[in-house]
Amino acid sequence: MTAKKGIFITMEGPDGAGKSTQIDLLKKYLEDKGYNILLTRDPGGNDISEAIRGIILNKDFTEMGYMTELLLYASARAQLVKENIKPALEAGTAVIADRFVDSSAVYQGIGRGLGIDTVYKVNEFALQGIMPDMTILMDLDAEVGLARKKNQAELDRMERESVDFHKKVVAGYRDLADRYPERILKVDAALQVQEIHDIIVANIEKKLGLE
Ligand code: TMP
């Protein structure tokens, strides 16, 4: 049997879109296909990136500048790529990341107004040539996502942003999906869990040649 080639799939969407549930189902599906799996999250996934995550999301750091925020996300990502994602892909692993550079494109690029192109340019250094083979966008209106999150006790610094900010994020994601239709699959996150999973699987099989 030939060694499997690594694949990199990212899950994106506004806060509260149900990414985690779909990540778990996707993990099971890819395991059944014989893949070793690395489940990770951005920002985070290793000690250093998790520590940076703690700084970024600290709700008391209200003075944080947008450029600082952008660079901290990029720093956390640089370590995640170096320490986890790159080695895993080289070993033939299927990597599933809860968020990646597209989150910066929409939250910092559109939400904060820094511009998508600036965000990708800043991140180029952190990514070391690594981009997702496929990105799943869980598409959901901002109000619905935020309402789901409101049930959770402590909101972090980003979740505390205004509804307007989160609406910009959602619009940004939709634009991004139009911009990169080959890579980004936009799925209606209001559908049933199993329906969403079936759509994801059908597309993975088509896009990545799995069967
Ligand atoms: P999470 O709670 O979904 O792991 O994400 C943390 C928060 O950080 C979430 O509100 C989205 C935001 N975020 C950015 O603003 N830029 C980024 O580059 C990433 C990865 C996340």
PDB file of C-alpha atoms and ligand atoms in Angstrom:
ATOM      1  CA  MET A   1       0.000   0.000   0.000  1.00  0.00           C
ATOM      2  CA  THR A   2       1.353   3.452  -0.872  1.00  0.00           C
ATOM      3  CA  ALA A   3       1.724   5.950   1.935  1.00  0.00           C
ATOM      4  CA  LYS A   4      -1.146   8.386   2.282  1.00  0.00           C
ATOM      5  CA  LYS A   5      -0.562  12.003   1.379  1.00  0.00           C
ATOM      6  CA  GLY A   6      -1.436  14.470   4.128  1.00  0.00           C
ATOM      7  CA  ILE A   7      -4.565  16.568   3.724  1.00  0.00           C
ATOM      8  CA  PHE A   8      -5.372  19.840   5.400  1.00  0.00           C
ATOM      9  CA  ILE A   9      -8.989  20.802   6.039  1.00  0.00           C
ATOM     10  CA  THR A  10     -10.064  23.916   7.909  1.00  0.00           C
ATOM     11  CA  MET A  11     -13.426  24.682   9.478  1.00  0.00           C
ATOM     12  CA  GLU A  12     -14.536  28.307   9.488  1.00  0.00           C
ATOM     13  CA  GLY A  13     -17.580  30.293  10.469  1.00  0.00           C
ATOM     14  CA  PRO A  14     -18.939  32.850  12.887  1.00  0.00           C
ATOM     15  CA  ASP A  15     -18.974  32.145  16.615  1.00  0.00           C
ATOM     16  CA  GLY A  16     -21.740  29.684  17.486  1.00  0.00           C
ATOM     17  CA  ALA A  17     -22.065  28.144  13.995  1.00  0.00           C
ATOM     18  CA  GLY A  18     -21.618  24.537  15.183  1.00  0.00           C
ATOM     19  CA  LYS A  19     -18.099  23.915  13.897  1.00  0.00           C
ATOM     20  CA  SER A  20     -17.105  21.529  16.699  1.00  0.00           C
ATOM     21  CA  THR A  21     -19.922  19.076  16.026  1.00  0.00           C
ATOM     22  CA  GLN A  22     -19.005  18.877  12.348  1.00  0.00           C
ATOM     23  CA  ILE A  23     -15.302  18.557  13.164  1.00  0.00           C
ATOM     24  CA  ASP A  24     -16.052  15.488  15.319  1.00  0.00           C
ATOM     25  CA  LEU A  25     -18.099  13.867  12.541  1.00  0.00           C
ATOM     26  CA  LEU A  26     -15.441  14.668   9.946  1.00  0.00           C
ATOM     27  CA  LYS A  27     -12.767  13.167  12.172  1.00  0.00           C
ATOM     28  CA  LYS A  28     -14.704   9.876  12.392  1.00  0.00           C
ATOM     29  CA  TYR A  29     -15.241   9.856   8.636  1.00  0.00           C
ATOM     30  CA  LEU A  30     -11.544  10.362   7.848  1.00  0.00           C
ATOM     31  CA  GLU A  31     -10.510   7.782  10.448  1.00  0.00           C
ATOM     32  CA  ASP A  32     -12.722   5.277   8.673  1.00  0.00           C
ATOM     33  CA  LYS A  33     -10.853   6.161   5.471  1.00  0.00           C
ATOM     34  CA  GLY A  34      -7.659   5.039   7.210  1.00  0.00           C
ATOM     35  CA  TYR A  35      -6.169   8.402   8.070  1.00  0.00           C
ATOM     36  CA  ASN A  36      -4.275   9.324  11.185  1.00  0.00           C
ATOM     37  CA  ILE A  37      -5.905  12.523  12.343  1.00  0.00           C
ATOM     38  CA  LEU A  38      -4.611  15.689  13.920  1.00  0.00           C
ATOM     39  CA  LEU A  39      -7.413  17.798  15.358  1.00  0.00           C
ATOM     40  CA  THR A  40      -6.258  21.249  16.223  1.00  0.00           C
ATOM     41  CA  ARG A  41      -7.437  24.788  16.705  1.00  0.00           C
ATOM     42  CA  ASP A  42      -6.193  28.222  15.755  1.00  0.00           C
ATOM     43  CA  PRO A  43      -5.251  30.167  17.804  1.00  0.00           C
ATOM     44  CA  GLY A  44      -3.886  27.312  19.917  1.00  0.00           C
ATOM     45  CA  GLY A  45      -2.893  23.690  19.451  1.00  0.00           C
ATOM     46  CA  ASN A  46       0.400  23.748  21.392  1.00  0.00           C
ATOM     47  CA  ASP A  47       1.692  25.340  24.611  1.00  0.00           C
ATOM     48  CA  ILE A  48       3.056  28.491  22.988  1.00  0.00           C
ATOM     49  CA  SER A  49       0.061  29.152  20.727  1.00  0.00           C
ATOM     50  CA  GLU A  50      -2.360  28.424  23.573  1.00  0.00           C
ATOM     51  CA  ALA A  51      -0.485  30.969  25.719  1.00  0.00           C
ATOM     52  CA  ILE A  52      -0.771  33.547  22.908  1.00  0.00           C
ATOM     53  CA  ARG A  53      -4.486  32.651  22.632  1.00  0.00           C
ATOM     54  CA  GLY A  54      -4.852  33.496  26.319  1.00  0.00           C
ATOM     55  CA  ILE A  55      -3.490  36.985  25.649  1.00  0.00           C
ATOM     56  CA  ILE A  56      -5.595  37.575  22.531  1.00  0.00           C
ATOM     57  CA  LEU A  57      -8.901  36.524  24.068  1.00  0.00           C
ATOM     58  CA  ASN A  58      -8.370  38.016  27.552  1.00  0.00           C
ATOM     59  CA  LYS A  59     -11.516  40.090  28.052  1.00  0.00           C
ATOM     60  CA  ASP A  60      -9.603  42.563  30.255  1.00  0.00           C
ATOM     61  CA  PHE A  61      -7.241  43.558  27.421  1.00  0.00           C
ATOM     62  CA  THR A  62      -9.646  46.092  25.993  1.00  0.00           C
ATOM     63  CA  GLU A  63      -6.829  48.422  24.831  1.00  0.00           C
ATOM     64  CA  MET A  64      -5.429  45.904  22.360  1.00  0.00           C
ATOM     65  CA  GLY A  65      -4.731  47.569  18.987  1.00  0.00           C
ATOM     66  CA  TYR A  66      -5.975  45.951  15.788  1.00  0.00           C
ATOM     67  CA  MET A  67      -2.459  45.560  14.418  1.00  0.00           C
ATOM     68  CA  THR A  68      -1.321  43.911  17.668  1.00  0.00           C
ATOM     69  CA  GLU A  69      -4.297  41.578  17.434  1.00  0.00           C
ATOM     70  CA  LEU A  70      -3.497  40.694  13.810  1.00  0.00           C
ATOM     71  CA  LEU A  71       0.155  39.992  14.635  1.00  0.00           C
ATOM     72  CA  LEU A  72      -0.659  37.921  17.709  1.00  0.00           C
ATOM     73  CA  TYR A  73      -2.992  35.709  15.666  1.00  0.00           C
ATOM     74  CA  ALA A  74      -0.252  35.398  13.044  1.00  0.00           C
ATOM     75  CA  SER A  75       2.320  34.517  15.749  1.00  0.00           C
ATOM     76  CA  ALA A  76       0.121  31.819  17.223  1.00  0.00           C
ATOM     77  CA  ARG A  77      -0.410  30.483  13.698  1.00  0.00           C
ATOM     78  CA  ALA A  78       3.305  30.504  12.857  1.00  0.00           C
ATOM     79  CA  GLN A  79       3.989  28.251  15.846  1.00  0.00           C
ATOM     80  CA  LEU A  80       1.000  26.018  15.035  1.00  0.00           C
ATOM     81  CA  VAL A  81       2.249  25.544  11.467  1.00  0.00           C
ATOM     82  CA  LYS A  82       5.829  24.876  12.534  1.00  0.00           C
ATOM     83  CA  GLU A  83       5.171  22.651  15.528  1.00  0.00           C
ATOM     84  CA  ASN A  84       2.011  20.780  14.521  1.00  0.00           C
ATOM     85  CA  ILE A  85       0.573  21.206  11.042  1.00  0.00           C
ATOM     86  CA  LYS A  86       3.665  20.994   8.844  1.00  0.00           C
ATOM     87  CA  PRO A  87       5.142  17.887  10.521  1.00  0.00           C
ATOM     88  CA  ALA A  88       1.739  16.187  10.519  1.00  0.00           C
ATOM     89  CA  LEU A  89       1.177  16.799   6.800  1.00  0.00           C
ATOM     90  CA  GLU A  90       4.672  15.536   6.044  1.00  0.00           C
ATOM     91  CA  ALA A  91       3.785  12.341   7.936  1.00  0.00           C
ATOM     92  CA  GLY A  92       0.658  11.809   5.808  1.00  0.00           C
ATOM     93  CA  THR A  93      -1.814  12.865   8.486  1.00  0.00           C
ATOM     94  CA  ALA A  94      -5.234  14.394   7.851  1.00  0.00           C
ATOM     95  CA  VAL A  95      -5.177  17.700   9.704  1.00  0.00           C
ATOM     96  CA  ILE A  96      -8.471  19.292  10.685  1.00  0.00           C
ATOM     97  CA  ALA A  97      -8.155  22.801  12.081  1.00  0.00           C
ATOM     98  CA  ASP A  98     -10.879  24.701  13.868  1.00  0.00           C
ATOM     99  CA  ARG A  99     -10.205  28.078  12.156  1.00  0.00           C
ATOM    100  CA  PHE A 100      -7.091  29.220  10.305  1.00  0.00           C
ATOM    101  CA  VAL A 101      -5.911  32.177   8.241  1.00  0.00           C
ATOM    102  CA  ASP A 102      -9.378  32.889   6.764  1.00  0.00           C
ATOM    103  CA  SER A 103     -10.534  33.828  10.269  1.00  0.00           C
ATOM    104  CA  SER A 104      -7.905  36.570  10.267  1.00  0.00           C
ATOM    105  CA  ALA A 105      -9.023  37.617   6.775  1.00  0.00           C
ATOM    106  CA  VAL A 106     -12.582  38.220   7.961  1.00  0.00           C
ATOM    107  CA  TYR A 107     -12.248  39.164  11.652  1.00  0.00           C
ATOM    108  CA  GLN A 108      -9.187  41.409  11.270  1.00  0.00           C
ATOM    109  CA  GLY A 109      -9.405  42.150   7.530  1.00  0.00           C
ATOM    110  CA  ILE A 110     -13.117  42.960   7.359  1.00  0.00           C
ATOM    111  CA  GLY A 111     -14.314  43.230  10.985  1.00  0.00           C
ATOM    112  CA  ARG A 112     -11.398  45.452  12.026  1.00  0.00           C
ATOM    113  CA  GLY A 113     -11.092  47.025   8.589  1.00  0.00           C
ATOM    114  CA  LEU A 114      -7.417  46.165   8.026  1.00  0.00           C
ATOM    115  CA  GLY A 115      -8.153  44.731   4.570  1.00  0.00           C
ATOM    116  CA  ILE A 116      -8.087  41.137   3.370  1.00  0.00           C
ATOM    117  CA  ASP A 117      -5.004  41.557   1.200  1.00  0.00           C
ATOM    118  CA  THR A 118      -3.010  43.087   4.076  1.00  0.00           C
ATOM    119  CA  VAL A 119      -4.002  40.197   6.307  1.00  0.00           C
ATOM    120  CA  TYR A 120      -2.911  37.516   3.836  1.00  0.00           C
ATOM    121  CA  LYS A 121       0.333  39.418   3.212  1.00  0.00           C
ATOM    122  CA  VAL A 122       1.158  39.618   6.939  1.00  0.00           C
ATOM    123  CA  ASN A 123       0.323  35.941   7.323  1.00  0.00           C
ATOM    124  CA  GLU A 124       2.427  34.796   4.387  1.00  0.00           C
ATOM    125  CA  PHE A 125       5.436  34.711   6.684  1.00  0.00           C
ATOM    126  CA  ALA A 126       3.608  32.628   9.307  1.00  0.00           C
ATOM    127  CA  LEU A 127       2.145  30.099   6.877  1.00  0.00           C
ATOM    128  CA  GLN A 128       5.405  28.817   5.351  1.00  0.00           C
ATOM    129  CA  GLY A 129       3.559  27.897   2.184  1.00  0.00           C
ATOM    130  CA  ILE A 130       0.904  25.898   4.019  1.00  0.00           C
ATOM    131  CA  MET A 131      -2.677  26.588   2.913  1.00  0.00           C
ATOM    132  CA  PRO A 132      -5.752  24.388   3.423  1.00  0.00           C
ATOM    133  CA  ASP A 133      -6.626  21.911   0.669  1.00  0.00           C
ATOM    134  CA  MET A 134     -10.227  22.543   1.551  1.00  0.00           C
ATOM    135  CA  THR A 135     -12.094  24.947   3.808  1.00  0.00           C
ATOM    136  CA  ILE A 136     -15.607  24.406   5.092  1.00  0.00           C
ATOM    137  CA  LEU A 137     -17.538  27.549   5.889  1.00  0.00           C
ATOM    138  CA  MET A 138     -20.401  27.030   8.315  1.00  0.00           C
ATOM    139  CA  ASP A 139     -22.594  29.862   7.116  1.00  0.00           C
ATOM    140  CA  LEU A 140     -24.932  31.344   9.700  1.00  0.00           C
ATOM    141  CA  ASP A 141     -26.402  34.789  10.350  1.00  0.00           C
ATOM    142  CA  ALA A 142     -24.521  36.633  13.078  1.00  0.00           C
ATOM    143  CA  GLU A 143     -27.528  37.047  15.369  1.00  0.00           C
ATOM    144  CA  VAL A 144     -28.246  33.312  15.384  1.00  0.00           C
ATOM    145  CA  GLY A 145     -24.642  32.423  16.212  1.00  0.00           C
ATOM    146  CA  LEU A 146     -24.422  35.013  18.963  1.00  0.00           C
ATOM    147  CA  ALA A 147     -27.723  33.888  20.475  1.00  0.00           C
ATOM    148  CA  ARG A 148     -26.340  30.339  20.710  1.00  0.00           C
ATOM    149  CA  LYS A 149     -23.220  31.672  22.440  1.00  0.00           C
ATOM    150  CA  LYS A 150     -25.140  33.802  24.923  1.00  0.00           C
ATOM    151  CA  ASN A 151     -26.026  30.647  26.823  1.00  0.00           C
ATOM    152  CA  GLN A 152     -22.378  30.165  27.606  1.00  0.00           C
ATOM    153  CA  ALA A 153     -21.154  31.684  30.844  1.00  0.00           C
ATOM    154  CA  GLU A 154     -18.063  33.710  29.926  1.00  0.00           C
ATOM    155  CA  LEU A 155     -17.772  35.493  26.606  1.00  0.00           C
ATOM    156  CA  ASP A 156     -14.195  36.189  25.432  1.00  0.00           C
ATOM    157  CA  ARG A 157     -12.818  39.493  24.083  1.00  0.00           C
ATOM    158  CA  MET A 158     -13.895  38.770  20.482  1.00  0.00           C
ATOM    159  CA  GLU A 159     -17.331  37.433  21.377  1.00  0.00           C
ATOM    160  CA  ARG A 160     -17.961  40.659  23.304  1.00  0.00           C
ATOM    161  CA  GLU A 161     -17.742  42.649  20.071  1.00  0.00           C
ATOM    162  CA  SER A 162     -20.905  44.331  18.760  1.00  0.00           C
ATOM    163  CA  VAL A 163     -23.518  42.622  16.613  1.00  0.00           C
ATOM    164  CA  ASP A 164     -22.402  44.954  13.797  1.00  0.00           C
ATOM    165  CA  PHE A 165     -18.875  43.588  14.032  1.00  0.00           C
ATOM    166  CA  HIS A 166     -20.160  40.013  13.827  1.00  0.00           C
ATOM    167  CA  LYS A 167     -22.402  40.928  10.884  1.00  0.00           C
ATOM    168  CA  LYS A 168     -19.336  42.237   9.047  1.00  0.00           C
ATOM    169  CA  VAL A 169     -17.582  38.945   9.823  1.00  0.00           C
ATOM    170  CA  VAL A 170     -20.436  36.922   8.323  1.00  0.00           C
ATOM    171  CA  ALA A 171     -20.559  39.134   5.214  1.00  0.00           C
ATOM    172  CA  GLY A 172     -16.763  38.821   4.961  1.00  0.00           C
ATOM    173  CA  TYR A 173     -16.967  35.025   5.041  1.00  0.00           C
ATOM    174  CA  ARG A 174     -19.579  35.029   2.272  1.00  0.00           C
ATOM    175  CA  ASP A 175     -17.376  37.266   0.115  1.00  0.00           C
ATOM    176  CA  LEU A 176     -14.392  35.041   0.793  1.00  0.00           C
ATOM    177  CA  ALA A 177     -16.344  31.948  -0.310  1.00  0.00           C
ATOM    178  CA  ASP A 178     -17.196  33.758  -3.566  1.00  0.00           C
ATOM    179  CA  ARG A 179     -13.567  34.755  -3.994  1.00  0.00           C
ATOM    180  CA  TYR A 180     -12.181  31.218  -3.519  1.00  0.00           C
ATOM    181  CA  PRO A 181     -14.947  28.861  -4.718  1.00  0.00           C
ATOM    182  CA  GLU A 182     -12.453  26.102  -5.526  1.00  0.00           C
ATOM    183  CA  ARG A 183     -11.202  25.912  -1.952  1.00  0.00           C
ATOM    184  CA  ILE A 184     -14.100  27.095   0.200  1.00  0.00           C
ATOM    185  CA  LEU A 185     -17.317  25.105   0.562  1.00  0.00           C
ATOM    186  CA  LYS A 186     -20.107  27.219   2.029  1.00  0.00           C
ATOM    187  CA  VAL A 187     -22.683  25.155   3.920  1.00  0.00           C
ATOM    188  CA  ASP A 188     -25.917  26.397   5.454  1.00  0.00           C
ATOM    189  CA  ALA A 189     -25.262  25.894   9.178  1.00  0.00           C
ATOM    190  CA  ALA A 190     -28.995  26.062   9.927  1.00  0.00           C
ATOM    191  CA  LEU A 191     -29.485  22.619   8.332  1.00  0.00           C
ATOM    192  CA  GLN A 192     -29.629  19.416  10.404  1.00  0.00           C
ATOM    193  CA  VAL A 193     -26.313  18.084  11.702  1.00  0.00           C
ATOM    194  CA  GLN A 194     -26.394  14.932   9.550  1.00  0.00           C
ATOM    195  CA  GLU A 195     -27.447  16.846   6.428  1.00  0.00           C
ATOM    196  CA  ILE A 196     -24.470  19.186   6.837  1.00  0.00           C
ATOM    197  CA  HIS A 197     -22.107  16.260   7.333  1.00  0.00           C
ATOM    198  CA  ASP A 198     -23.416  14.546   4.188  1.00  0.00           C
ATOM    199  CA  ILE A 199     -22.820  17.704   2.136  1.00  0.00           C
ATOM    200  CA  ILE A 200     -19.283  18.009   3.530  1.00  0.00           C
ATOM    201  CA  VAL A 201     -18.468  14.369   2.793  1.00  0.00           C
ATOM    202  CA  ALA A 202     -19.821  14.552  -0.758  1.00  0.00           C
ATOM    203  CA  ASN A 203     -17.637  17.575  -1.428  1.00  0.00           C
ATOM    204  CA  ILE A 204     -14.549  16.120   0.158  1.00  0.00           C
ATOM    205  CA  GLU A 205     -14.904  13.030  -1.980  1.00  0.00           C
ATOM    206  CA  LYS A 206     -15.250  15.195  -5.065  1.00  0.00           C
ATOM    207  CA  LYS A 207     -12.607  17.824  -4.270  1.00  0.00           C
ATOM    208  CA  LEU A 208      -9.958  15.615  -2.728  1.00  0.00           C
ATOM    209  CA  GLY A 209     -10.565  12.491  -4.739  1.00  0.00           C
ATOM    210  CA  LEU A 210     -11.417  10.356  -1.683  1.00  0.00           C
ATOM    211  CA  GLU A 211     -13.965   7.601  -2.091  1.00  0.00           C
TER     212      GLU A 211
HETATM  213  P1  TMP B   1     -12.616  30.102  18.762  1.00  0.00           P
HETATM  214  O1  TMP B   1     -13.244  30.459  20.079  1.00  0.00           O
HETATM  215  O2  TMP B   1     -13.591  29.767  17.700  1.00  0.00           O
HETATM  216  O3  TMP B   1     -11.497  29.134  18.911  1.00  0.00           O
HETATM  217  O4  TMP B   1     -11.920  31.443  18.182  1.00  0.00           O
HETATM  218  C1  TMP B   1     -11.438  32.428  18.952  1.00  0.00           C
HETATM  219  C2  TMP B   1     -11.931  33.776  18.495  1.00  0.00           C
HETATM  220  O5  TMP B   1     -10.899  34.418  17.753  1.00  0.00           O
HETATM  221  C3  TMP B   1     -13.164  33.791  17.617  1.00  0.00           C
HETATM  222  O6  TMP B   1     -14.009  34.841  18.068  1.00  0.00           O
HETATM  223  C4  TMP B   1     -12.643  34.129  16.249  1.00  0.00           C
HETATM  224  C5  TMP B   1     -11.410  34.946  16.538  1.00  0.00           C
HETATM  225  N1  TMP B   1     -10.336  34.855  15.542  1.00  0.00           N
HETATM  226  C6  TMP B   1      -9.882  36.008  14.928  1.00  0.00           C
HETATM  227  O7  TMP B   1     -10.400  37.098  15.171  1.00  0.00           O
HETATM  228  N2  TMP B   1      -8.843  35.916  14.050  1.00  0.00           N
HETATM  229  C7  TMP B   1      -8.210  34.742  13.775  1.00  0.00           C
HETATM  230  O8  TMP B   1      -7.272  34.699  12.982  1.00  0.00           O
HETATM  231  C8  TMP B   1      -8.693  33.537  14.441  1.00  0.00           C
HETATM  232  C9  TMP B   1      -8.040  32.231  14.147  1.00  0.00           C
HETATM  233  C10 TMP B   1      -9.752  33.639  15.295  1.00  0.00           C
END
